[in-house]
Amino acid sequence: LKNLWLSRGHIIIFIWHSLRMLYSKRGQEMIRTATIKDYNQINEIMNQVQALHVNFRPDIYQPATNFLEEEELQNLIDENLIYVSELDGSVVGVLIIMFRHIDALTHVTRDVIFVDAMAVDEKYRGRGIGHEFFEFLKELNIYFGNLLNRLFL
């Protein structure tokens, strides 16, 4: 059943991406599926966030030079789980999601979109890019219709 749900989710994402791309209200920023060509820019942004974590909580986090290996990125791309915000040809934000089927004795059974990571390049913070990612998630959730009854952030 879980594989069927994921397959339906991927079909819906494919159709959604085939029909339109999401542009910001300003018309300059575009949220799109990441490609392997984005690898260096994605790692640069994610490393900025990792540095913030290390500075804030060195008891938990440690410095890392690569947030994702190229193979990991390709897997996320293949599964339609990683998106980027592009502005003037540069990647300025990263969004990694997961589809989860919750089925436990202690929880109500449900399907959710889970935000695994969301980051904006430090040079572009405060410009509403994170808000655009949330709008993207809301629209993505709408396209899933009744498959999802909760968006987890």
mmCIF file of C-alpha atoms in Angstrom:
data_model
loop_
_atom_site.group_PDB
_atom_site.id
_atom_site.type_symbol
_atom_site.label_atom_id
_atom_site.label_comp_id
_atom_site.label_asym_id
_atom_site.label_seq_id
_atom_site.Cartn_x
_atom_site.Cartn_y
_atom_site.Cartn_z
ATOM 1 C CA LEU A 1 0.000 0.000 0.000
ATOM 2 C CA LYS A 2 2.831 2.407 0.856
ATOM 3 C CA ASN A 3 4.473 1.859 -2.572
ATOM 4 C CA LEU A 4 1.153 2.495 -4.288
ATOM 5 C CA TRP A 5 0.783 5.759 -2.390
ATOM 6 C CA LEU A 6 4.288 6.867 -3.360
ATOM 7 C CA SER A 7 3.669 5.950 -6.994
ATOM 8 C CA ARG A 8 0.469 7.994 -7.063
ATOM 9 C CA GLY A 9 2.334 10.870 -5.437
ATOM 10 C CA HIS A 10 5.079 10.788 -8.036
ATOM 11 C CA ILE A 11 2.553 10.694 -10.884
ATOM 12 C CA ILE A 12 0.805 13.740 -9.473
ATOM 13 C CA ILE A 13 4.123 15.600 -9.103
ATOM 14 C CA PHE A 14 5.044 14.693 -12.692
ATOM 15 C CA ILE A 15 1.715 15.979 -14.007
ATOM 16 C CA TRP A 16 1.947 19.105 -11.889
ATOM 17 C CA HIS A 17 5.454 19.893 -13.150
ATOM 18 C CA SER A 18 4.425 19.141 -16.714
ATOM 19 C CA LEU A 19 1.562 21.628 -16.570
ATOM 20 C CA ARG A 20 3.246 24.587 -14.911
ATOM 21 C CA MET A 21 6.197 26.036 -13.048
ATOM 22 C CA LEU A 22 5.626 28.083 -9.928
ATOM 23 C CA TYR A 23 6.831 31.675 -10.180
ATOM 24 C CA SER A 24 6.909 34.118 -7.333
ATOM 25 C CA LYS A 25 4.703 37.164 -7.260
ATOM 26 C CA ARG A 26 7.707 39.205 -8.332
ATOM 27 C CA GLY A 27 8.053 37.087 -11.464
ATOM 28 C CA GLN A 28 11.828 36.718 -11.070
ATOM 29 C CA GLU A 29 12.159 33.746 -8.765
ATOM 30 C CA MET A 30 11.286 30.237 -9.892
ATOM 31 C CA ILE A 31 10.878 27.118 -7.801
ATOM 32 C CA ARG A 32 11.796 24.030 -9.764
ATOM 33 C CA THR A 33 12.994 20.477 -9.314
ATOM 34 C CA ALA A 34 16.732 20.406 -8.662
ATOM 35 C CA THR A 35 19.116 18.978 -11.239
ATOM 36 C CA ILE A 36 22.540 17.444 -10.812
ATOM 37 C CA LYS A 37 23.987 20.692 -12.253
ATOM 38 C CA ASP A 38 22.811 22.413 -9.060
ATOM 39 C CA TYR A 39 25.045 20.207 -6.891
ATOM 40 C CA ASN A 40 27.696 22.802 -5.969
ATOM 41 C CA GLN A 41 25.194 25.582 -5.260
ATOM 42 C CA ILE A 42 23.004 23.281 -3.163
ATOM 43 C CA ASN A 43 25.977 22.187 -1.084
ATOM 44 C CA GLU A 44 27.133 25.771 -0.631
ATOM 45 C CA ILE A 45 23.738 26.803 0.741
ATOM 46 C CA MET A 46 23.354 23.730 2.942
ATOM 47 C CA ASN A 47 26.902 24.190 4.276
ATOM 48 C CA GLN A 48 25.988 27.760 5.294
ATOM 49 C CA VAL A 49 23.110 26.381 7.345
ATOM 50 C CA GLN A 50 25.298 23.636 8.801
ATOM 51 C CA ALA A 51 27.784 26.317 9.929
ATOM 52 C CA LEU A 52 24.929 28.138 11.702
ATOM 53 C CA HIS A 53 23.989 24.909 13.464
ATOM 54 C CA VAL A 54 27.593 24.251 14.482
ATOM 55 C CA ASN A 55 27.965 27.789 15.860
ATOM 56 C CA PHE A 56 24.670 27.614 17.727
ATOM 57 C CA ARG A 57 24.892 24.032 19.045
ATOM 58 C CA PRO A 58 28.458 22.675 18.864
ATOM 59 C CA ASP A 59 27.421 20.043 21.390
ATOM 60 C CA ILE A 60 25.188 18.455 18.744
ATOM 61 C CA TYR A 61 26.511 19.477 15.314
ATOM 62 C CA GLN A 62 29.957 19.211 13.778
ATOM 63 C CA PRO A 63 31.495 20.931 10.743
ATOM 64 C CA ALA A 64 30.914 19.190 7.420
ATOM 65 C CA THR A 65 32.192 20.057 3.966
ATOM 66 C CA ASN A 66 29.446 18.392 1.939
ATOM 67 C CA PHE A 67 25.862 18.198 3.049
ATOM 68 C CA LEU A 68 24.996 15.794 0.223
ATOM 69 C CA GLU A 69 27.061 13.453 -1.882
ATOM 70 C CA GLU A 70 26.346 13.583 -5.606
ATOM 71 C CA GLU A 71 24.705 10.149 -5.494
ATOM 72 C CA GLU A 72 22.402 11.240 -2.660
ATOM 73 C CA LEU A 73 21.386 14.307 -4.654
ATOM 74 C CA GLN A 74 20.649 12.177 -7.715
ATOM 75 C CA ASN A 75 18.440 9.900 -5.606
ATOM 76 C CA LEU A 76 16.485 12.899 -4.279
ATOM 77 C CA ILE A 77 16.104 14.214 -7.841
ATOM 78 C CA ASP A 78 14.926 10.830 -9.120
ATOM 79 C CA GLU A 79 12.307 10.701 -6.354
ATOM 80 C CA ASN A 80 11.154 14.334 -6.901
ATOM 81 C CA LEU A 81 12.085 15.209 -3.323
ATOM 82 C CA ILE A 82 14.410 18.197 -3.813
ATOM 83 C CA TYR A 83 13.503 21.606 -5.163
ATOM 84 C CA VAL A 84 15.458 24.800 -5.605
ATOM 85 C CA SER A 85 14.577 28.444 -5.790
ATOM 86 C CA GLU A 86 16.315 30.046 -8.744
ATOM 87 C CA LEU A 87 16.831 33.764 -9.173
ATOM 88 C CA ASP A 88 18.614 35.251 -12.177
ATOM 89 C CA GLY A 89 20.109 31.855 -13.061
ATOM 90 C CA SER A 90 21.476 31.122 -9.574
ATOM 91 C CA VAL A 91 20.191 28.699 -6.969
ATOM 92 C CA VAL A 92 19.287 30.788 -3.915
ATOM 93 C CA GLY A 93 17.272 28.288 -1.880
ATOM 94 C CA VAL A 94 16.874 24.555 -1.277
ATOM 95 C CA LEU A 95 13.848 22.537 -0.171
ATOM 96 C CA ILE A 96 14.010 18.818 0.591
ATOM 97 C CA ILE A 97 10.766 17.001 1.337
ATOM 98 C CA MET A 98 9.752 13.483 2.260
ATOM 99 C CA PHE A 99 6.477 11.671 1.835
ATOM 100 C CA ARG A 100 5.609 9.736 4.948
ATOM 101 C CA HIS A 101 2.911 7.248 5.697
ATOM 102 C CA ILE A 102 2.201 7.327 9.417
ATOM 103 C CA ASP A 103 0.845 4.033 10.693
ATOM 104 C CA ALA A 104 1.469 3.336 14.372
ATOM 105 C CA LEU A 105 -0.457 2.184 17.373
ATOM 106 C CA THR A 106 -0.031 5.576 19.017
ATOM 107 C CA HIS A 107 -0.926 7.777 16.013
ATOM 108 C CA VAL A 108 -3.761 8.240 13.577
ATOM 109 C CA THR A 109 -2.909 6.649 10.226
ATOM 110 C CA ARG A 110 -2.255 9.333 7.641
ATOM 111 C CA ASP A 111 -0.029 10.461 4.770
ATOM 112 C CA VAL A 112 2.051 13.616 5.149
ATOM 113 C CA ILE A 113 4.538 15.837 3.365
ATOM 114 C CA PHE A 114 7.461 16.290 5.740
ATOM 115 C CA VAL A 115 9.968 19.119 5.271
ATOM 116 C CA ASP A 116 13.364 17.515 5.764
ATOM 117 C CA ALA A 117 15.380 20.674 5.021
ATOM 118 C CA MET A 118 14.755 24.211 3.857
ATOM 119 C CA ALA A 119 17.548 26.747 3.418
ATOM 120 C CA VAL A 120 18.138 30.106 1.736
ATOM 121 C CA ASP A 121 21.512 31.489 0.687
ATOM 122 C CA GLU A 122 22.659 34.009 3.283
ATOM 123 C CA LYS A 123 22.922 36.744 0.611
ATOM 124 C CA TYR A 124 19.221 36.339 -0.197
ATOM 125 C CA ARG A 125 17.681 35.916 3.249
ATOM 126 C CA GLY A 126 14.912 38.313 4.173
ATOM 127 C CA ARG A 127 13.598 38.532 0.595
ATOM 128 C CA GLY A 128 10.647 36.178 1.012
ATOM 129 C CA ILE A 129 12.207 33.094 -0.574
ATOM 130 C CA GLY A 130 11.318 30.933 2.437
ATOM 131 C CA HIS A 131 7.742 32.209 2.209
ATOM 132 C CA GLU A 132 7.679 31.215 -1.466
ATOM 133 C CA PHE A 133 8.758 27.700 -0.476
ATOM 134 C CA PHE A 134 5.826 27.543 1.964
ATOM 135 C CA GLU A 135 3.445 28.707 -0.771
ATOM 136 C CA PHE A 136 4.904 26.024 -3.038
ATOM 137 C CA LEU A 137 4.281 23.416 -0.326
ATOM 138 C CA LYS A 138 0.701 24.580 0.109
ATOM 139 C CA GLU A 139 0.094 24.266 -3.632
ATOM 140 C CA LEU A 140 1.798 20.883 -3.726
ATOM 141 C CA ASN A 141 -0.470 19.743 -0.920
ATOM 142 C CA ILE A 142 -3.540 20.960 -2.855
ATOM 143 C CA TYR A 143 -2.466 18.942 -5.889
ATOM 144 C CA PHE A 144 -2.380 15.837 -3.723
ATOM 145 C CA GLY A 145 -6.037 16.371 -2.866
ATOM 146 C CA ASN A 146 -7.286 13.932 -0.256
ATOM 147 C CA LEU A 147 -4.067 11.918 -0.193
ATOM 148 C CA LEU A 148 -2.605 14.237 2.397
ATOM 149 C CA ASN A 149 -4.364 15.502 5.450
ATOM 150 C CA ARG A 150 -1.435 17.300 7.064
ATOM 151 C CA LEU A 151 1.644 19.224 6.012
ATOM 152 C CA PHE A 152 4.446 18.807 8.574
ATOM 153 C CA LEU A 153 7.100 21.499 8.833
#
